[in-house]
Coordinates of C-alpha atoms and ligand atoms in Angstrom, one line a residue:
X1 CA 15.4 -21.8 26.6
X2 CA 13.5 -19.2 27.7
X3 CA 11.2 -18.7 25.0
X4 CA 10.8 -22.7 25.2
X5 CA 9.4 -21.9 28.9
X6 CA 7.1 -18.9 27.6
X7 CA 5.5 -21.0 25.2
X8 CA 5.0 -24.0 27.5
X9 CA 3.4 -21.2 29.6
X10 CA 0.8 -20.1 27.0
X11 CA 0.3 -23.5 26.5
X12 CA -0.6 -24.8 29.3
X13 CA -2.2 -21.7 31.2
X14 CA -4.7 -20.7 29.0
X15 CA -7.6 -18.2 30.0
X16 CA -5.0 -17.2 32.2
X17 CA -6.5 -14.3 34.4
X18 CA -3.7 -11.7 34.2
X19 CA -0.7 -11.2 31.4
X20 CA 2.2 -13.4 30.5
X21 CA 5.0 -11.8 29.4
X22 CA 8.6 -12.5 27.6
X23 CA 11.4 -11.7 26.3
X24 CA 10.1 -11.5 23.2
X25 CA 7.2 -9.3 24.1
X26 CA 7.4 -5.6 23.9
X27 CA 6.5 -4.7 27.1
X28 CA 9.2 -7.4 28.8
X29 CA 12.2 -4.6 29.8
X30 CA 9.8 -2.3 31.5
X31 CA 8.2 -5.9 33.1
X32 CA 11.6 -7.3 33.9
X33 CA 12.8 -4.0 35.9
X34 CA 12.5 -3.4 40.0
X35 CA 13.0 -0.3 41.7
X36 CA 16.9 -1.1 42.4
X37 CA 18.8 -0.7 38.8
X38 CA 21.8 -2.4 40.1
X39 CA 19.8 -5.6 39.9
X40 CA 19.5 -6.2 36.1
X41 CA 18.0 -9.5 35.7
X42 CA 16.2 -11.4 33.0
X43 CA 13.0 -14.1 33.8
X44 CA 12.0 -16.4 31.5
X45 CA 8.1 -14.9 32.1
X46 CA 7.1 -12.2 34.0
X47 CA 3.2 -13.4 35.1
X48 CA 1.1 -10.4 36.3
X49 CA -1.6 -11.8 37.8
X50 CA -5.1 -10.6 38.4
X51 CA -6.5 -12.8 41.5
X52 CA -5.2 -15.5 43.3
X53 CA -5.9 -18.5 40.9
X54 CA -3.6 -17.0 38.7
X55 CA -0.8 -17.1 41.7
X56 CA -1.8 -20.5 42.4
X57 CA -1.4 -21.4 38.4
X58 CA 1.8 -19.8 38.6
X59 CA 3.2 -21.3 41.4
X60 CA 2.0 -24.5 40.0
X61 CA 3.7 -24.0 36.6
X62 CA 7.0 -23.1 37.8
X63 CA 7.0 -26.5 39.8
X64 CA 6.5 -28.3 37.1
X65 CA 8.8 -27.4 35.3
X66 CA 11.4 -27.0 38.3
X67 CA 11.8 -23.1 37.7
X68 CA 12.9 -20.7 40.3
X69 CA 10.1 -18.6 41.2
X70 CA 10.0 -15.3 42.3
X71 CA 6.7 -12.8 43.8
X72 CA 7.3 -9.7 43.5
X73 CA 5.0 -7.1 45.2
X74 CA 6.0 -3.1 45.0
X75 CA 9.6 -4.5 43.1
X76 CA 11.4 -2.1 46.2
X77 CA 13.5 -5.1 48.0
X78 CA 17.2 -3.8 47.8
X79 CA 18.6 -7.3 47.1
X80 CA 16.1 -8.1 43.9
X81 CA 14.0 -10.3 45.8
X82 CA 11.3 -9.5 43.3
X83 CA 12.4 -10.8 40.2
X84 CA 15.1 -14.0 38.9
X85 CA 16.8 -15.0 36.1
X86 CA 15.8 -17.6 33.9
X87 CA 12.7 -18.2 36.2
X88 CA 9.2 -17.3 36.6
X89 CA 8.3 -13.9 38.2
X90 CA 4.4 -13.7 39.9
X91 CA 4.0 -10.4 39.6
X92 CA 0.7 -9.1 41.9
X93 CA 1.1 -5.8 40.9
X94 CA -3.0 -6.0 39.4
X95 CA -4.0 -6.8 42.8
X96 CA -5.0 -3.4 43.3
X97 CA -8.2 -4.4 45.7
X98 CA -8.5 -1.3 48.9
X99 CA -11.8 -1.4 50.7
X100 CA -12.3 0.8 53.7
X101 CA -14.6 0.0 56.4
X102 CA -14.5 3.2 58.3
X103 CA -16.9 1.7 60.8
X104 CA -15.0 -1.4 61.8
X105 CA -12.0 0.7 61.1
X106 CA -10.2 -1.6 58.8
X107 CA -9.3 -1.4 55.6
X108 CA -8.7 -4.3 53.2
X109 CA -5.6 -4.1 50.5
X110 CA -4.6 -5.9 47.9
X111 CA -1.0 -7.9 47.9
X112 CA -0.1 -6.0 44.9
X113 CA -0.7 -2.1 46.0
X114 CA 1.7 0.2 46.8
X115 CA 1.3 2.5 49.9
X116 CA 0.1 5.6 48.5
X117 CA -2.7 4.1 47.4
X118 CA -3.6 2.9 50.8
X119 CA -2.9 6.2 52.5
X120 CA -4.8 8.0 50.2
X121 CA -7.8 5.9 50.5
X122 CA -7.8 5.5 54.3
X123 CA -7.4 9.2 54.8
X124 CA -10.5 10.2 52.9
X125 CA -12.1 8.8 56.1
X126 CA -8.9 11.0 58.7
X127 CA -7.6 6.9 59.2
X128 CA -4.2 5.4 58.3
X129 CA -2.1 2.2 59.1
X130 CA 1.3 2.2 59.3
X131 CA 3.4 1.9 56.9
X132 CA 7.0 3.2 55.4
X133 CA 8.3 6.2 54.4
X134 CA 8.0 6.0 50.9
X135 CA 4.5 5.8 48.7
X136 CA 5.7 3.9 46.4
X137 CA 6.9 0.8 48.5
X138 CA 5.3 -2.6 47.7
X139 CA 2.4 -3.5 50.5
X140 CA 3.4 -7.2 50.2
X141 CA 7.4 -6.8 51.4
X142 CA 6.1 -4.1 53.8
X143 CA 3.4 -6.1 55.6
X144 CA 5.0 -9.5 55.5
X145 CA 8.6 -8.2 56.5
X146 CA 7.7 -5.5 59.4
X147 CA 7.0 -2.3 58.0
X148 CA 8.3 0.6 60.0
X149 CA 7.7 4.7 59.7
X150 CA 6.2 7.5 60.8
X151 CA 3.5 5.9 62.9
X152 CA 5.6 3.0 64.4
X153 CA 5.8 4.7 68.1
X154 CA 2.0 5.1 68.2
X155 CA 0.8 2.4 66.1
X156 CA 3.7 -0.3 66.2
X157 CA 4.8 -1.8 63.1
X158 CA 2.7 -2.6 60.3
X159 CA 2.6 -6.6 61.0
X160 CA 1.3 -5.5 64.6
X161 CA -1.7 -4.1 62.5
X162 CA -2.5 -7.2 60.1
X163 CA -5.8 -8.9 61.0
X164 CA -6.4 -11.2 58.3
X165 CA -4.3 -12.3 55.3
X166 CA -5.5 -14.3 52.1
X167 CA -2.9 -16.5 51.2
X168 CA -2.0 -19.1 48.1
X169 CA 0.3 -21.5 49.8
X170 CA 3.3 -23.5 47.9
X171 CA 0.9 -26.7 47.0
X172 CA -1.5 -23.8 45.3
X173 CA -3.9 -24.2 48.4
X174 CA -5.8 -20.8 49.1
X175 CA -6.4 -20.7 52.6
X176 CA -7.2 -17.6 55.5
X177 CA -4.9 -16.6 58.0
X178 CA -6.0 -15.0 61.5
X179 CA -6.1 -15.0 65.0
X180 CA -8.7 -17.8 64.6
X181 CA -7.9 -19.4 61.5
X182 CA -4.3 -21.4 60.9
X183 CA -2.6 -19.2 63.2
X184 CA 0.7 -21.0 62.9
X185 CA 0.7 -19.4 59.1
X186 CA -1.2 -16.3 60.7
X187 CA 2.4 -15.8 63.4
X188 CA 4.6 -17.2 60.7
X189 CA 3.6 -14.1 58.0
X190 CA 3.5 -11.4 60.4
X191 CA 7.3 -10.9 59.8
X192 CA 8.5 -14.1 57.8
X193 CA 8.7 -12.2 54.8
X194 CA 7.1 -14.0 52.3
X195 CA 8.5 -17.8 53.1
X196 CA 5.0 -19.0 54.1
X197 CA 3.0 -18.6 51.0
X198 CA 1.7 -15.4 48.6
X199 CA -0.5 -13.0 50.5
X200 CA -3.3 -12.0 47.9
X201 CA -4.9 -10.1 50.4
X202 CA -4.6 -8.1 53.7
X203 CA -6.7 -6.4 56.2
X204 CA -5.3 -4.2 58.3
X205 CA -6.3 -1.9 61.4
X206 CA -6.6 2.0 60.9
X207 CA -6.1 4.5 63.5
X208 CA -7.3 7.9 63.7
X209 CA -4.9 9.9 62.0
X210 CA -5.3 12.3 59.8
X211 CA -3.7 15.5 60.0
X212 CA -0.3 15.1 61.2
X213 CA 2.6 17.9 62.1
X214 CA 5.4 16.9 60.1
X215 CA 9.0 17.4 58.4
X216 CA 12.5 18.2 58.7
X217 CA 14.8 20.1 61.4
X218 CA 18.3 20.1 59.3
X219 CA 21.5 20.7 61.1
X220 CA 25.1 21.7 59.7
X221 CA 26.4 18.1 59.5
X222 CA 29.7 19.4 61.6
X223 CA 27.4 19.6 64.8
X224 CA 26.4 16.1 64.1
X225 CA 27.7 14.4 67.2
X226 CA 26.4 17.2 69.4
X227 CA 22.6 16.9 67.4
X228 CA 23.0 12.6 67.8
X229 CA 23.9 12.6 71.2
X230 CA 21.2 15.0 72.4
X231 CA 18.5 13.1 70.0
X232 CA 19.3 9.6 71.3
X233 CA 18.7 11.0 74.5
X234 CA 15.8 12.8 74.1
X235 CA 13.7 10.3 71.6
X236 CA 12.8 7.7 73.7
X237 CA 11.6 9.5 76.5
X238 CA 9.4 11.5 74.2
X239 CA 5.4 10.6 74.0
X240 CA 4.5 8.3 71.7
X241 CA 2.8 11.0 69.8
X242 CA 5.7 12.2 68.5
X243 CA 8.1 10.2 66.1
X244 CA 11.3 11.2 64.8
X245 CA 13.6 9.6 62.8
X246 CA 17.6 10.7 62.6
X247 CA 19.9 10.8 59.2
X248 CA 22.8 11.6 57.7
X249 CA 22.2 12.7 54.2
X250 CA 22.5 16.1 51.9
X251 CA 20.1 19.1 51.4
X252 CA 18.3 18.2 47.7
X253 CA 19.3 20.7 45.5
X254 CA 15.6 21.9 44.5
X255 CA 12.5 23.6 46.0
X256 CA 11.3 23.4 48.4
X257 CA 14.8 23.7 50.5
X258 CA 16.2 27.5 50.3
X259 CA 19.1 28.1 47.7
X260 CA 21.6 28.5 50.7
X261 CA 21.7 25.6 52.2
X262 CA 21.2 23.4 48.9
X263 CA 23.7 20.7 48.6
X264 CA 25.0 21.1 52.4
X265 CA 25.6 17.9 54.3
X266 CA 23.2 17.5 57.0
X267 CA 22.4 16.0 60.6
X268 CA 18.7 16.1 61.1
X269 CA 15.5 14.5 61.9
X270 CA 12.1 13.8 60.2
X271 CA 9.3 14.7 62.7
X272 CA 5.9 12.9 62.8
X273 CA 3.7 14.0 65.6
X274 CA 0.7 12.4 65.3
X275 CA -2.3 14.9 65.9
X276 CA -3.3 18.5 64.3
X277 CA -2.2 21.1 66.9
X278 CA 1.2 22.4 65.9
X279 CA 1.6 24.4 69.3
X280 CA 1.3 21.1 71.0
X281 CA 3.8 19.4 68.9
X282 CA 6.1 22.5 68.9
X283 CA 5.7 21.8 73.0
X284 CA 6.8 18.3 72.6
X285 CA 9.8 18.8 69.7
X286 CA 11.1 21.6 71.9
X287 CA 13.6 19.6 74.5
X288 CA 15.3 18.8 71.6
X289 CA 15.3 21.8 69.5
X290 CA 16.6 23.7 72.7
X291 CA 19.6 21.6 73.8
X292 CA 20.8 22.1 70.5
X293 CA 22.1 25.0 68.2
X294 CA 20.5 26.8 65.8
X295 CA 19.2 24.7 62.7
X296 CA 19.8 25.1 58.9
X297 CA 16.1 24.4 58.5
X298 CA 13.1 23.7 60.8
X299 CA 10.4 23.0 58.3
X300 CA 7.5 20.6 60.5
X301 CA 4.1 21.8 60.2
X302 CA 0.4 20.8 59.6
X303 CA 0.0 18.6 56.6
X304 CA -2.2 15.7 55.5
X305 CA -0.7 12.4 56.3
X306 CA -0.6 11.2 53.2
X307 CA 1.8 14.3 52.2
X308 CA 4.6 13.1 55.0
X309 CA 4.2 9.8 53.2
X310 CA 5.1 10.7 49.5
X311 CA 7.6 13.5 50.9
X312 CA 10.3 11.4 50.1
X313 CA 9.0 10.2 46.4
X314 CA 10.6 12.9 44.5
X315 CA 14.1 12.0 45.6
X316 CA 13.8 8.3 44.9
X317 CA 11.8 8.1 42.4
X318 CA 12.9 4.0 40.7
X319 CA 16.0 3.4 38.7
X320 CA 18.5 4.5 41.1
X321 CA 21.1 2.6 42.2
X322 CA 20.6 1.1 45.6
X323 CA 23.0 -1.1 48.2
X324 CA 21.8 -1.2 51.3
X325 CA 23.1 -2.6 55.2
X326 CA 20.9 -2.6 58.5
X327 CA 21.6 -3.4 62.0
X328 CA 18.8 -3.1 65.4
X329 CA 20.3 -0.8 68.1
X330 CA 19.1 -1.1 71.4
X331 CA 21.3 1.9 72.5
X332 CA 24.0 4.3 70.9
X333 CA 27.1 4.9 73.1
X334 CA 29.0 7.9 72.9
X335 CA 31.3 6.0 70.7
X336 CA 29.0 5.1 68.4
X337 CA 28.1 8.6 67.6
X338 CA 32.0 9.7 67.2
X339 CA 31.7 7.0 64.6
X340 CA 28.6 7.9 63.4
X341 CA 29.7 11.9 62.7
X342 CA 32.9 10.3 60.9
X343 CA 30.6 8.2 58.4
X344 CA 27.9 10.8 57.9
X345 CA 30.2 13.5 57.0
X346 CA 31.3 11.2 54.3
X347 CA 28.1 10.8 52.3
X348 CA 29.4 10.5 49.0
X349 CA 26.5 11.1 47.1
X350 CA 23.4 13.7 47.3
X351 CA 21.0 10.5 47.6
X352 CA 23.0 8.5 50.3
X353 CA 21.7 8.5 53.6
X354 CA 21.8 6.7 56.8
X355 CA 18.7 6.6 59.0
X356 CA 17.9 5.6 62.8
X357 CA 14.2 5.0 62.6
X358 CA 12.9 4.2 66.1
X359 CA 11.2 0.4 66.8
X360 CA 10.3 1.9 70.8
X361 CA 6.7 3.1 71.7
X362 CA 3.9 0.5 70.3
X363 CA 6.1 -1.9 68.4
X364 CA 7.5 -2.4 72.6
X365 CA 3.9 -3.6 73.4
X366 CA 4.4 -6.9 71.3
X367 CA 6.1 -9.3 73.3
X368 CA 9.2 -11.0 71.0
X369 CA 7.9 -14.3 70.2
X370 CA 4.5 -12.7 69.6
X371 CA 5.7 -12.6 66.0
X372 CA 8.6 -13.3 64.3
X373 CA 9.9 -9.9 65.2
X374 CA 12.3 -11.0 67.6
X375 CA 14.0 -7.8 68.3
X376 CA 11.1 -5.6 70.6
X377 CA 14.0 -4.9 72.3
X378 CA 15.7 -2.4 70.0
X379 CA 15.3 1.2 70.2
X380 CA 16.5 1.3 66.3
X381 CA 16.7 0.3 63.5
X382 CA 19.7 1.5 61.6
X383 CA 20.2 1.4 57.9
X384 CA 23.4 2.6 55.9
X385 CA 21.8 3.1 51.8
X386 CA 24.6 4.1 49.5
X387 CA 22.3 5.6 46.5
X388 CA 22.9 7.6 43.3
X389 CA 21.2 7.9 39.9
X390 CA 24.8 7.1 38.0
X391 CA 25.9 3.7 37.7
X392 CA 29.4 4.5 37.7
X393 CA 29.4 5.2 41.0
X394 CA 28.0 2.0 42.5
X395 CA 31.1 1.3 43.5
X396 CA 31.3 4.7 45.6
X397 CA 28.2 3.9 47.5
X398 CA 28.3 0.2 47.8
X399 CA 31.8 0.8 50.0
X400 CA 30.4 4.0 51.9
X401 CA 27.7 1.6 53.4
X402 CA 29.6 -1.4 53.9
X403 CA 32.4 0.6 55.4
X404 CA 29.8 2.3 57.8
X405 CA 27.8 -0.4 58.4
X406 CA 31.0 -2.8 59.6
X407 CA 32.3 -0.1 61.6
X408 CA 29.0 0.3 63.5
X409 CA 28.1 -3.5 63.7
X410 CA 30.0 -4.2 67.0
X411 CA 27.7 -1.6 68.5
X412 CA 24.7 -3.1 67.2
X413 CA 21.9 -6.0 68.8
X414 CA 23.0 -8.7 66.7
X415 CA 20.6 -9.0 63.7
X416 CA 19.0 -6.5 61.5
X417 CA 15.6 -5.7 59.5
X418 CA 15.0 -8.1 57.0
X419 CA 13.9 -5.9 54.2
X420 CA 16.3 -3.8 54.7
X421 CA 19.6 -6.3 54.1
X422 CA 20.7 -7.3 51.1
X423 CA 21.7 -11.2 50.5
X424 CA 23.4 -11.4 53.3
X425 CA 23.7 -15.7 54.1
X426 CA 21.6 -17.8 56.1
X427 CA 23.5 -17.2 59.5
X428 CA 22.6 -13.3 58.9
X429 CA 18.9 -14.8 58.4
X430 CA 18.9 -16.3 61.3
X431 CA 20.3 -13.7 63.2
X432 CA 17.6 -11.4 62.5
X433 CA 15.0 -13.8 63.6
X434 CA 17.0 -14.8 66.5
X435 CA 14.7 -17.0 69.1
X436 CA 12.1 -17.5 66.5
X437 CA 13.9 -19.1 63.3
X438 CA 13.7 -22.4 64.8
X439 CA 9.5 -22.5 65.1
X440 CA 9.3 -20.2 61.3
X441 CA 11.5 -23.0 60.1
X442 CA 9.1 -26.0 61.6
X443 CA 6.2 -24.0 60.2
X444 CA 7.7 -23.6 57.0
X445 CA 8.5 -27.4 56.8
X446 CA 5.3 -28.1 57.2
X447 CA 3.8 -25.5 54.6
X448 CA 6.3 -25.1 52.1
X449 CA 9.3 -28.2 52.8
X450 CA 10.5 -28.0 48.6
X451 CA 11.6 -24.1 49.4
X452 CA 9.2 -23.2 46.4
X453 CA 9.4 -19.5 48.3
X454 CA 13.2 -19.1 48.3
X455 CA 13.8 -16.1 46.6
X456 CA 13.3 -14.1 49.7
X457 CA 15.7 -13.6 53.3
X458 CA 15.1 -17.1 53.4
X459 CA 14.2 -19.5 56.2
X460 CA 15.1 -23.1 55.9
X461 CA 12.3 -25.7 56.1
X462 CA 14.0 -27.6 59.3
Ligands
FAD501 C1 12.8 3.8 48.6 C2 12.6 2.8 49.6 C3 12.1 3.2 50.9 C4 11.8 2.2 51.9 N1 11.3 2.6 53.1 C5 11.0 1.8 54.0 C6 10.4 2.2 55.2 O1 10.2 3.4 55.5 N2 10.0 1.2 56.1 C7 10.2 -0.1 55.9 O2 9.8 -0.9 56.7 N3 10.8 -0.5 54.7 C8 11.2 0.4 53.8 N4 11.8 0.0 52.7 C9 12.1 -1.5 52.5 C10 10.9 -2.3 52.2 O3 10.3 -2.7 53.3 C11 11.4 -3.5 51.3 O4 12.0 -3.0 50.2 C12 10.1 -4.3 51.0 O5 10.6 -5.6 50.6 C13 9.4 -3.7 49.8 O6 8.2 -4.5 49.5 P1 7.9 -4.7 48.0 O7 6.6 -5.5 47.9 O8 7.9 -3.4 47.3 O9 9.1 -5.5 47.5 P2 9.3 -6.8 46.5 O10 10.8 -6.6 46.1 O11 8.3 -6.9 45.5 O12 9.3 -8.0 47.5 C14 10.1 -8.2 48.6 C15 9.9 -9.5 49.2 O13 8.6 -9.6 49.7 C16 7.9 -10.7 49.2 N5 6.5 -10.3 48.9 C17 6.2 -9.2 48.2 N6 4.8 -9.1 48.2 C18 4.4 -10.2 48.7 C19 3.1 -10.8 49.0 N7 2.0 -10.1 48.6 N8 3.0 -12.0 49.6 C20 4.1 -12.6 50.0 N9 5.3 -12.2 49.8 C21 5.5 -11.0 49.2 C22 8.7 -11.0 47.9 O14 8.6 -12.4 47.6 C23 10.1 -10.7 48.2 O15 10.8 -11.8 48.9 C24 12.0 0.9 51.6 C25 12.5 0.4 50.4 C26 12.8 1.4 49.4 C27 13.4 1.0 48.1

């Protein structure tokens, strides 16, 4: 069957602008793979394209022939979203287009880079968008999803920072979305995650940031509750300047964290503060660092920001096992943390983690039907990632972050971050949009009413 679709596919798109690739090809396992190894599934043609008539000969191809179609970005969705079996994967991983403007302060990106590339880019000129935590990440999940980080308190989240996307739409239309220009499709993308159409490419706004003070503060994880009550309380209150996100997690066992504490479960935080004088940051991390006791490891200093952004590469680099549960918080009662010091003193593996990233600062200056992002409530964003290289124990990690996750639900807003669920069911879905699903399902009736762009948290055409 599949090799029945692969030829129809070299048959009918010839001088194709890209590669077509399938089982039978040599290069199909490496094509086949996203960053998640638990997801282990074979398409009948992976289809890299190079520009967006490709993506509008692929989308076309797998309609004809009634295939499930897949687009697959940086491959880094928890739940697989990137890939399908038996059906056609678009991958725009050739889309490798970033053009800075350093005068209009933009820069323009390709739907198929990755974020290091960005960040390296923009910061030859000391300018950055944000973005996650990770340089590997796909742009396209990121940007049409919400995209939070190290900049979200200063900057907002990375779909408050689109001004223009280049879109192939489900009937292979090519079309602009801004402000200006079909700003139903322009709303519906900022946050949709990738229901509306296949964003070839984005321009985004860049800040002036450049050298940031950055890194870890690591606490014995038995002080936990004592380090999440007095960060919950301190965070937002802080200036924007500063971000810090909260986990649970383990001490790598490498350079460059000291021998000692190597392999010791931790409480901490991941500082951002977005400028280049470390005694001014030191003033601003110190409320914190002083209600508390003495840490394992306080490591922030001055570093490029590109540096904060592939801190966490090394750790997860792809092929790990990955499950994954979210929640938004808008606030963390004291019997939240009690639960919270239960769960992250059970880790069960040196690469699980649970993180609090905070959604306040900026990403509170977009009002909640301003995009899809209908939580500008929340102060967090919680997620619960069970991770380990060993297949064996996906078990383990899968039931460490359900566990967590249910036990913290009933303190949580209601819905969670998209991109970080796995596939959770429509009324989850829904949930996470929460006043906005009913207009992102009009607008996705009108643009895309067969579902051609399923494979994704989907959003009904109504
Ligand atoms: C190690 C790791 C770290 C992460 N850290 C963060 C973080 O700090 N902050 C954060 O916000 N998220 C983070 N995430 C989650 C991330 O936002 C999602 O995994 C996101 O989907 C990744 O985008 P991708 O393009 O790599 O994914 P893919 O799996 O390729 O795609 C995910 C979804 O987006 C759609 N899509 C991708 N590209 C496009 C495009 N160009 N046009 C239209 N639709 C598209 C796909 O169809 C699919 O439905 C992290 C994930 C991992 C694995």
């Amino acid at each position: 069957m599949s090799s029945t679709i692969a030829q129809a596919a070299r048959r009918e798109l010839t001088d194709f602008t890209g590669e077509l690739i399938s089982p039978e090809d040599s290069g199909y396992e490496q094509a086949r793979a996203v960053y998640n190894a638990m997801i282990d599934r074979r398409p009948a043609l992976v289809a890299r394209c190079a520009d967006a008539d490709a993506v509008a000969r692929v989308i076309g191809f797998a309609r004809a022939h009634d295939l499930p179609l897949a687009i697959r970005g940086g491959g880094h969705h928890g739940a697989g979203l990137g890939t399908v079996d038996g059906g056609v994967v678009a991958d725009l991983s050739p889309l490798k287009e970033v053009r800075v403007d350093p005068e209009a302060r933009t820069v323009r990106v390709g739907g198929g880079c990755v974020w290091g590339e960005v960040d390296r880019a923009t910061n030859t000129y000391g300018l950055a968008t944000p973005s996650g935590i990770v340089s590997t990440t796909g742009v396209g999940g990121i940007a049409t999803g919400g995209g939070l980080g190290h900049l979200t308190r200063k900057c907002g989240l990375t779909i408050d920072n689109i001004l223009e996307a280049d879109v192939v739409l489900a009937d292979g239309s090519q079309v602009r979305a801004s402000a200006d220009e079909n700003a139903d499709l322009f709303w519906a993308l900022r946050g949709g995650g990738g229901n509306f159409g296949v964003v070839t490419s984005f321009l985004f706004r860049l800040h002036k940031i450049d050298t940031v003070v950055a890194g870890p503060t690591f606490w014995p994880v038995d002080v936990s509750a004592e380090v999440l009550t007095a960060y919950r309380d301190f965070l937002p209150n802080a200036p924007r300047e500063l971000n810090a996100f909260f986990l649970y997690g383990t001490v790598p066992p490498a350079p460059p964290f000291p021998e000692e504490i190597q392999l010791r479960k931790t409480a901490g935080v991941v500082w951002c503060y977005t400028g280049d004088d470390s005694a001014a940051a030191a003033r601003e991390m110190a409320p914190l660092l002083d209600a508390l006791p003495e840490p394992m490891l306080h490591a922030a200093g001055p570093m490029p920001h590109p540096d904060l952004q592939s801190m966490f590469d090394g750790l997860y680099p792809p092929g790990h096992q990955w499950y994954w549960r979210a929640d938004f918080v808008d606030e963390i009662s004291d019997e939240a943390v009690q639960l919270h010091a239960k769960f992250g003193a059970e880790v069960p593996t040196v690469h699980s983690t649970m993180h609090l990233y905070p959604i306040d600062g900026a990403a509170h200056d977009v009002g909640p039907d301003e995009t899809p992002w209908g939580y500008r409530g929340a102060t967090w964003s919680t997620v619960y990632a069970g991770v380990d290289p060993d297949p064996a124990n996906a078990e383990l990690i899968k039931r460490w972050a359900v566990d967590y996750s249910d036990a913290l639900h009933p303190y949580s807003a209601g819905g969670a971050y998209v991109n970080m669920m796995m596939d959770e069911g429509q009324e989850r879905v829904r949930a996470s949009y929460r006043g906005n699903y009913e207009r992102l399902a009009r607008i996705k009736a009108d643009l895309d009413p067969d579902n051609v762009f399923r494979l994704n948290q989907n959003i009904r055409p109504s």
